[in-house]
């Protein structure tokens, strides 16, 4: 089945700096790559996604890029704010299901 | 929140007892999922359903069973709970109107097995 690896596991940045989280996947048939944000004690929330026919997608301060040839995709957060502090999960579609990375704990230092 | 609720939200039980967790949705989505979340493992799929009485196993299905007798309810049963099943359990739905696997999660159930 699909295997998704996510790096780094923890990331600390100063407020206002950028943060980048990277994921790789194994199944070349995967065609959908969502990102979830999970605050402490809360449910994972879908924040942005990208489909295999697109190379980049932006939504305000967040963007995702996809390199199908290399089978990796990344989440970019610019002008980070304290409320961006959370655990972020990437995922990839394999068959009918989503396979998740192990998460990145982002801490934004005021 | 995509109209998803889970019950109970917290449960403490003893090893060897059966436990059933309920996921309820109000929007008639066909696909429903059960995940467990553990530190260092992210979210791992236990079972999923693609319609009433239609279910299939995920990557960590041992020790778990599911049932879906109505579109709106998806039940997860731990036949005989073990300490290794202490976890946070999330239910999710896949939006029917999307051709991609957009999933939205319920609030979670924290289960402790003593």
mmCIF file of C-alpha atoms in Angstrom:
data_model
loop_
_atom_site.group_PDB
_atom_site.id
_atom_site.type_symbol
_atom_site.label_atom_id
_atom_site.label_comp_id
_atom_site.label_asym_id
_atom_site.label_seq_id
_atom_site.Cartn_x
_atom_site.Cartn_y
_atom_site.Cartn_z
ATOM 1 C CA UNK A 1 0.000 0.000 0.000
ATOM 2 C CA UNK A 2 0.837 3.671 0.081
ATOM 3 C CA UNK A 3 3.636 4.877 2.371
ATOM 4 C CA UNK A 4 3.820 8.541 3.359
ATOM 5 C CA UNK A 5 6.852 9.991 5.112
ATOM 6 C CA UNK A 6 6.828 13.454 6.685
ATOM 7 C CA UNK A 7 9.674 15.712 7.830
ATOM 8 C CA UNK A 8 10.559 17.310 10.117
ATOM 9 C CA UNK A 9 8.764 15.899 13.140
ATOM 10 C CA UNK A 10 9.170 19.191 15.020
ATOM 11 C CA UNK A 11 9.737 22.709 13.735
ATOM 12 C CA UNK A 12 10.184 25.957 15.632
ATOM 13 C CA UNK A 13 10.145 29.320 13.868
ATOM 14 C CA UNK A 14 10.071 32.944 14.905
ATOM 15 C CA UNK A 15 6.829 34.795 14.354
ATOM 16 C CA UNK A 16 6.848 36.284 10.877
ATOM 17 C CA UNK A 17 9.227 33.708 9.424
ATOM 18 C CA UNK A 18 8.249 30.995 6.957
ATOM 19 C CA UNK A 19 7.749 27.302 7.707
ATOM 20 C CA UNK A 20 8.091 24.403 5.281
ATOM 21 C CA UNK A 21 6.959 20.827 5.871
ATOM 22 C CA UNK A 22 7.821 18.099 3.375
ATOM 23 C CA UNK A 23 6.241 14.748 2.557
ATOM 24 C CA UNK A 24 7.074 11.921 0.198
ATOM 25 C CA UNK A 25 4.779 9.173 -1.042
ATOM 26 C CA UNK A 26 5.347 5.818 -2.688
ATOM 27 C CA UNK A 27 2.315 5.069 -4.867
ATOM 28 C CA UNK A 28 2.554 6.806 -8.243
ATOM 29 C CA UNK A 29 -1.226 6.284 -8.671
ATOM 30 C CA UNK A 30 -2.014 8.666 -5.782
ATOM 31 C CA UNK A 31 -3.894 11.682 -7.099
ATOM 32 C CA UNK A 32 -4.972 13.709 -4.072
ATOM 33 C CA UNK A 33 -2.830 15.247 -1.328
ATOM 34 C CA UNK A 34 -4.557 17.007 1.576
ATOM 35 C CA UNK A 35 -3.014 18.758 4.548
ATOM 36 C CA UNK A 36 -4.599 18.807 7.988
ATOM 37 C CA UNK A 37 -3.983 21.042 10.979
ATOM 38 C CA UNK A 38 -4.661 19.698 14.454
ATOM 39 C CA UNK A 39 -4.689 21.915 17.501
ATOM 40 C CA UNK A 40 -4.215 20.394 20.924
ATOM 41 C CA UNK A 41 -7.211 18.297 21.937
ATOM 42 C CA UNK A 42 -9.090 19.039 18.708
ATOM 43 C CA UNK A 43 -9.964 17.170 15.558
ATOM 44 C CA UNK A 44 -7.767 17.346 12.425
ATOM 45 C CA UNK A 45 -9.021 20.109 10.137
ATOM 46 C CA UNK A 46 -8.495 20.125 6.379
ATOM 47 C CA UNK A 47 -6.669 23.343 5.546
ATOM 48 C CA UNK A 48 -5.584 22.909 1.936
ATOM 49 C CA UNK A 49 -5.256 20.186 -0.667
ATOM 50 C CA UNK A 50 -3.735 19.650 -4.076
ATOM 51 C CA UNK A 51 -4.663 17.335 -6.897
ATOM 52 C CA UNK A 52 -2.246 15.516 -9.152
ATOM 53 C CA UNK A 53 -3.001 17.671 -12.185
ATOM 54 C CA UNK A 54 -1.809 20.821 -10.388
ATOM 55 C CA UNK A 55 1.733 21.805 -9.381
ATOM 56 C CA UNK A 56 0.986 24.525 -6.848
ATOM 57 C CA UNK A 57 -1.957 25.942 -4.955
ATOM 58 C CA UNK A 58 -2.157 28.975 -2.668
ATOM 59 C CA UNK A 59 -4.638 30.150 -0.091
ATOM 60 C CA UNK A 60 -3.622 33.368 1.615
ATOM 61 C CA UNK A 61 -0.530 32.555 3.722
ATOM 62 C CA UNK A 62 -0.415 28.845 2.962
ATOM 63 C CA UNK A 63 0.646 27.096 -0.226
ATOM 64 C CA UNK A 64 1.239 23.548 -1.331
ATOM 65 C CA UNK A 65 3.517 22.305 -4.077
ATOM 66 C CA UNK A 66 3.551 18.891 -5.729
ATOM 67 C CA UNK A 67 6.332 17.211 -7.681
ATOM 68 C CA UNK A 68 4.841 14.052 -9.180
ATOM 69 C CA UNK A 69 8.094 12.930 -10.756
ATOM 70 C CA UNK A 70 9.912 12.951 -7.434
ATOM 71 C CA UNK A 71 6.759 11.920 -5.514
ATOM 72 C CA UNK A 72 6.982 14.668 -2.960
ATOM 73 C CA UNK A 73 4.782 17.517 -1.845
ATOM 74 C CA UNK A 74 5.272 20.367 0.591
ATOM 75 C CA UNK A 75 3.327 22.784 2.757
ATOM 76 C CA UNK A 76 4.578 26.375 2.955
ATOM 77 C CA UNK A 77 3.335 28.816 5.568
ATOM 78 C CA UNK A 78 4.492 32.421 5.214
ATOM 79 C CA UNK A 79 4.392 35.229 7.797
ATOM 80 C CA UNK A 80 3.773 32.731 10.574
ATOM 81 C CA UNK A 81 1.644 33.737 13.538
ATOM 82 C CA UNK A 82 1.284 32.191 17.014
ATOM 83 C CA UNK A 83 -2.091 30.727 16.014
ATOM 84 C CA UNK A 84 -0.301 28.646 13.364
ATOM 85 C CA UNK A 85 1.189 26.578 16.204
ATOM 86 C CA UNK A 86 -0.281 23.075 15.840
ATOM 87 C CA UNK A 87 0.478 19.618 14.494
ATOM 88 C CA UNK A 88 0.272 19.364 10.712
ATOM 89 C CA UNK A 89 -0.387 16.110 8.840
ATOM 90 C CA UNK A 90 0.067 15.388 5.174
ATOM 91 C CA UNK A 91 -1.791 12.581 3.447
ATOM 92 C CA UNK A 92 -1.987 10.851 0.091
ATOM 93 C CA UNK A 93 -4.741 8.864 -1.539
ATOM 94 C CA UNK A 94 -4.067 5.205 -2.136
ATOM 95 C CA UNK A 95 -6.959 3.104 -3.546
ATOM 96 C CA UNK A 96 -10.041 4.290 -1.627
ATOM 97 C CA UNK A 97 -8.254 5.500 1.456
ATOM 98 C CA UNK A 98 -6.032 8.243 2.790
ATOM 99 C CA UNK A 99 -2.617 7.410 4.177
ATOM 100 C CA UNK A 100 -1.220 9.906 6.644
ATOM 101 C CA UNK A 101 2.247 11.081 7.531
ATOM 102 C CA UNK A 102 3.289 10.972 11.182
ATOM 103 C CA UNK A 103 2.857 14.705 11.720
ATOM 104 C CA UNK A 104 4.946 17.844 12.268
ATOM 105 C CA UNK A 105 4.615 19.850 15.457
ATOM 106 C CA UNK A 106 5.022 23.495 14.484
ATOM 107 C CA UNK A 107 5.757 26.022 17.201
ATOM 108 C CA UNK A 108 5.689 29.715 16.351
ATOM 109 C CA UNK A 109 7.671 31.734 18.866
ATOM 110 C CA UNK A 110 6.278 35.240 19.479
ATOM 111 C CA UNK B 1 -17.894 20.158 11.436
ATOM 112 C CA UNK B 2 -19.673 18.309 8.575
ATOM 113 C CA UNK B 3 -22.420 17.189 10.980
ATOM 114 C CA UNK B 4 -20.336 14.454 12.603
ATOM 115 C CA UNK B 5 -20.684 13.490 16.243
ATOM 116 C CA UNK B 6 -18.996 10.760 18.241
ATOM 117 C CA UNK B 7 -20.048 9.108 21.472
ATOM 118 C CA UNK B 8 -18.859 8.716 24.070
ATOM 119 C CA UNK B 9 -16.230 11.456 24.009
ATOM 120 C CA UNK B 10 -14.266 9.863 26.834
ATOM 121 C CA UNK B 11 -14.278 6.337 28.177
ATOM 122 C CA UNK B 12 -12.249 4.400 30.693
ATOM 123 C CA UNK B 13 -12.650 0.645 30.664
ATOM 124 C CA UNK B 14 -10.891 -2.475 31.877
ATOM 125 C CA UNK B 15 -8.919 -5.043 29.944
ATOM 126 C CA UNK B 16 -11.110 -7.782 28.511
ATOM 127 C CA UNK B 17 -14.351 -5.817 28.361
ATOM 128 C CA UNK B 18 -16.157 -5.107 25.080
ATOM 129 C CA UNK B 19 -16.438 -1.475 24.030
ATOM 130 C CA UNK B 20 -18.524 0.146 21.299
ATOM 131 C CA UNK B 21 -17.903 3.617 19.920
ATOM 132 C CA UNK B 22 -20.501 5.380 17.817
ATOM 133 C CA UNK B 23 -20.119 7.779 14.921
ATOM 134 C CA UNK B 24 -23.172 9.640 13.702
ATOM 135 C CA UNK B 25 -23.458 11.880 10.617
ATOM 136 C CA UNK B 26 -26.361 14.020 9.482
ATOM 137 C CA UNK B 27 -25.461 14.590 5.813
ATOM 138 C CA UNK B 28 -25.995 11.147 4.225
ATOM 139 C CA UNK B 29 -22.413 10.602 3.086
ATOM 140 C CA UNK B 30 -21.705 7.161 1.693
ATOM 141 C CA UNK B 31 -18.154 6.681 2.985
ATOM 142 C CA UNK B 32 -17.288 6.605 6.684
ATOM 143 C CA UNK B 33 -13.984 5.785 8.347
ATOM 144 C CA UNK B 34 -12.556 4.884 11.747
ATOM 145 C CA UNK B 35 -8.997 5.925 12.599
ATOM 146 C CA UNK B 36 -6.880 5.682 15.688
ATOM 147 C CA UNK B 37 -4.323 8.320 16.585
ATOM 148 C CA UNK B 38 -1.237 7.528 18.624
ATOM 149 C CA UNK B 39 1.902 9.578 19.262
ATOM 150 C CA UNK B 40 4.484 8.973 16.558
ATOM 151 C CA UNK B 41 2.041 7.139 14.292
ATOM 152 C CA UNK B 42 -0.226 9.809 12.940
ATOM 153 C CA UNK B 43 -3.678 8.625 11.928
ATOM 154 C CA UNK B 44 -4.066 4.964 11.033
ATOM 155 C CA UNK B 45 -7.128 3.493 9.365
ATOM 156 C CA UNK B 46 -8.936 0.743 11.279
ATOM 157 C CA UNK B 47 -11.997 0.051 9.106
ATOM 158 C CA UNK B 48 -14.081 1.904 6.613
ATOM 159 C CA UNK B 49 -17.552 1.635 5.109
ATOM 160 C CA UNK B 50 -18.716 2.426 1.589
ATOM 161 C CA UNK B 51 -22.415 1.925 2.243
ATOM 162 C CA UNK B 52 -24.952 0.244 4.501
ATOM 163 C CA UNK B 53 -23.626 -3.204 5.428
ATOM 164 C CA UNK B 54 -20.539 -2.640 3.216
ATOM 165 C CA UNK B 55 -17.312 -2.473 5.181
ATOM 166 C CA UNK B 56 -13.647 -3.262 4.676
ATOM 167 C CA UNK B 57 -10.476 -3.485 6.728
ATOM 168 C CA UNK B 58 -7.810 -0.862 7.083
ATOM 169 C CA UNK B 59 -4.174 -1.217 8.093
ATOM 170 C CA UNK B 60 -4.758 -1.824 11.837
ATOM 171 C CA UNK B 61 -8.007 -3.828 11.952
ATOM 172 C CA UNK B 62 -6.990 -6.673 14.293
ATOM 173 C CA UNK B 63 -9.086 -6.673 17.466
ATOM 174 C CA UNK B 64 -11.738 -4.371 15.988
ATOM 175 C CA UNK B 65 -15.032 -4.931 14.208
ATOM 176 C CA UNK B 66 -17.498 -2.492 12.683
ATOM 177 C CA UNK B 67 -21.119 -2.363 11.662
ATOM 178 C CA UNK B 68 -23.202 -0.025 9.572
ATOM 179 C CA UNK B 69 -26.918 -0.814 9.617
ATOM 180 C CA UNK B 70 -27.970 2.762 8.768
ATOM 181 C CA UNK B 71 -26.343 5.387 6.551
ATOM 182 C CA UNK B 72 -25.953 7.780 9.444
ATOM 183 C CA UNK B 73 -24.317 5.459 11.988
ATOM 184 C CA UNK B 74 -20.981 3.649 11.926
ATOM 185 C CA UNK B 75 -20.100 1.621 15.015
ATOM 186 C CA UNK B 76 -16.653 0.487 16.078
ATOM 187 C CA UNK B 77 -16.426 -2.430 18.530
ATOM 188 C CA UNK B 78 -13.440 -3.595 20.484
ATOM 189 C CA UNK B 79 -14.336 -7.225 21.124
ATOM 190 C CA UNK B 80 -12.105 -7.574 24.185
ATOM 191 C CA UNK B 81 -10.264 -4.366 24.982
ATOM 192 C CA UNK B 82 -6.511 -4.453 25.590
ATOM 193 C CA UNK B 83 -4.154 -1.779 26.905
ATOM 194 C CA UNK B 84 -2.637 -1.439 23.418
ATOM 195 C CA UNK B 85 -6.017 -0.110 22.257
ATOM 196 C CA UNK B 86 -5.730 2.924 24.507
ATOM 197 C CA UNK B 87 -5.871 5.697 21.949
ATOM 198 C CA UNK B 88 -7.852 8.567 20.520
ATOM 199 C CA UNK B 89 -10.373 7.338 17.954
ATOM 200 C CA UNK B 90 -11.576 9.567 15.154
ATOM 201 C CA UNK B 91 -14.430 8.958 12.795
ATOM 202 C CA UNK B 92 -14.401 10.638 9.392
ATOM 203 C CA UNK B 93 -16.670 11.045 6.405
ATOM 204 C CA UNK B 94 -15.796 11.479 2.762
ATOM 205 C CA UNK B 95 -17.772 14.188 1.049
ATOM 206 C CA UNK B 96 -20.027 12.440 -1.478
ATOM 207 C CA UNK B 97 -20.114 15.404 -3.849
ATOM 208 C CA UNK B 98 -16.344 15.415 -4.260
ATOM 209 C CA UNK B 99 -14.613 13.143 -6.755
ATOM 210 C CA UNK B 100 -11.536 13.281 -4.520
ATOM 211 C CA UNK B 101 -11.094 11.751 -1.091
ATOM 212 C CA UNK B 102 -11.854 14.867 0.987
ATOM 213 C CA UNK B 103 -12.337 13.653 4.521
ATOM 214 C CA UNK B 104 -13.722 15.508 7.488
ATOM 215 C CA UNK B 105 -13.295 14.329 11.037
ATOM 216 C CA UNK B 106 -15.502 14.004 14.064
ATOM 217 C CA UNK B 107 -14.446 15.392 17.460
ATOM 218 C CA UNK B 108 -12.795 12.149 18.612
ATOM 219 C CA UNK B 109 -13.192 9.676 21.465
ATOM 220 C CA UNK B 110 -10.442 9.268 24.031
ATOM 221 C CA UNK B 111 -10.392 5.638 25.187
ATOM 222 C CA UNK B 112 -8.318 4.406 28.095
ATOM 223 C CA UNK B 113 -8.019 0.674 28.737
ATOM 224 C CA UNK B 114 -6.693 -0.146 32.203
#
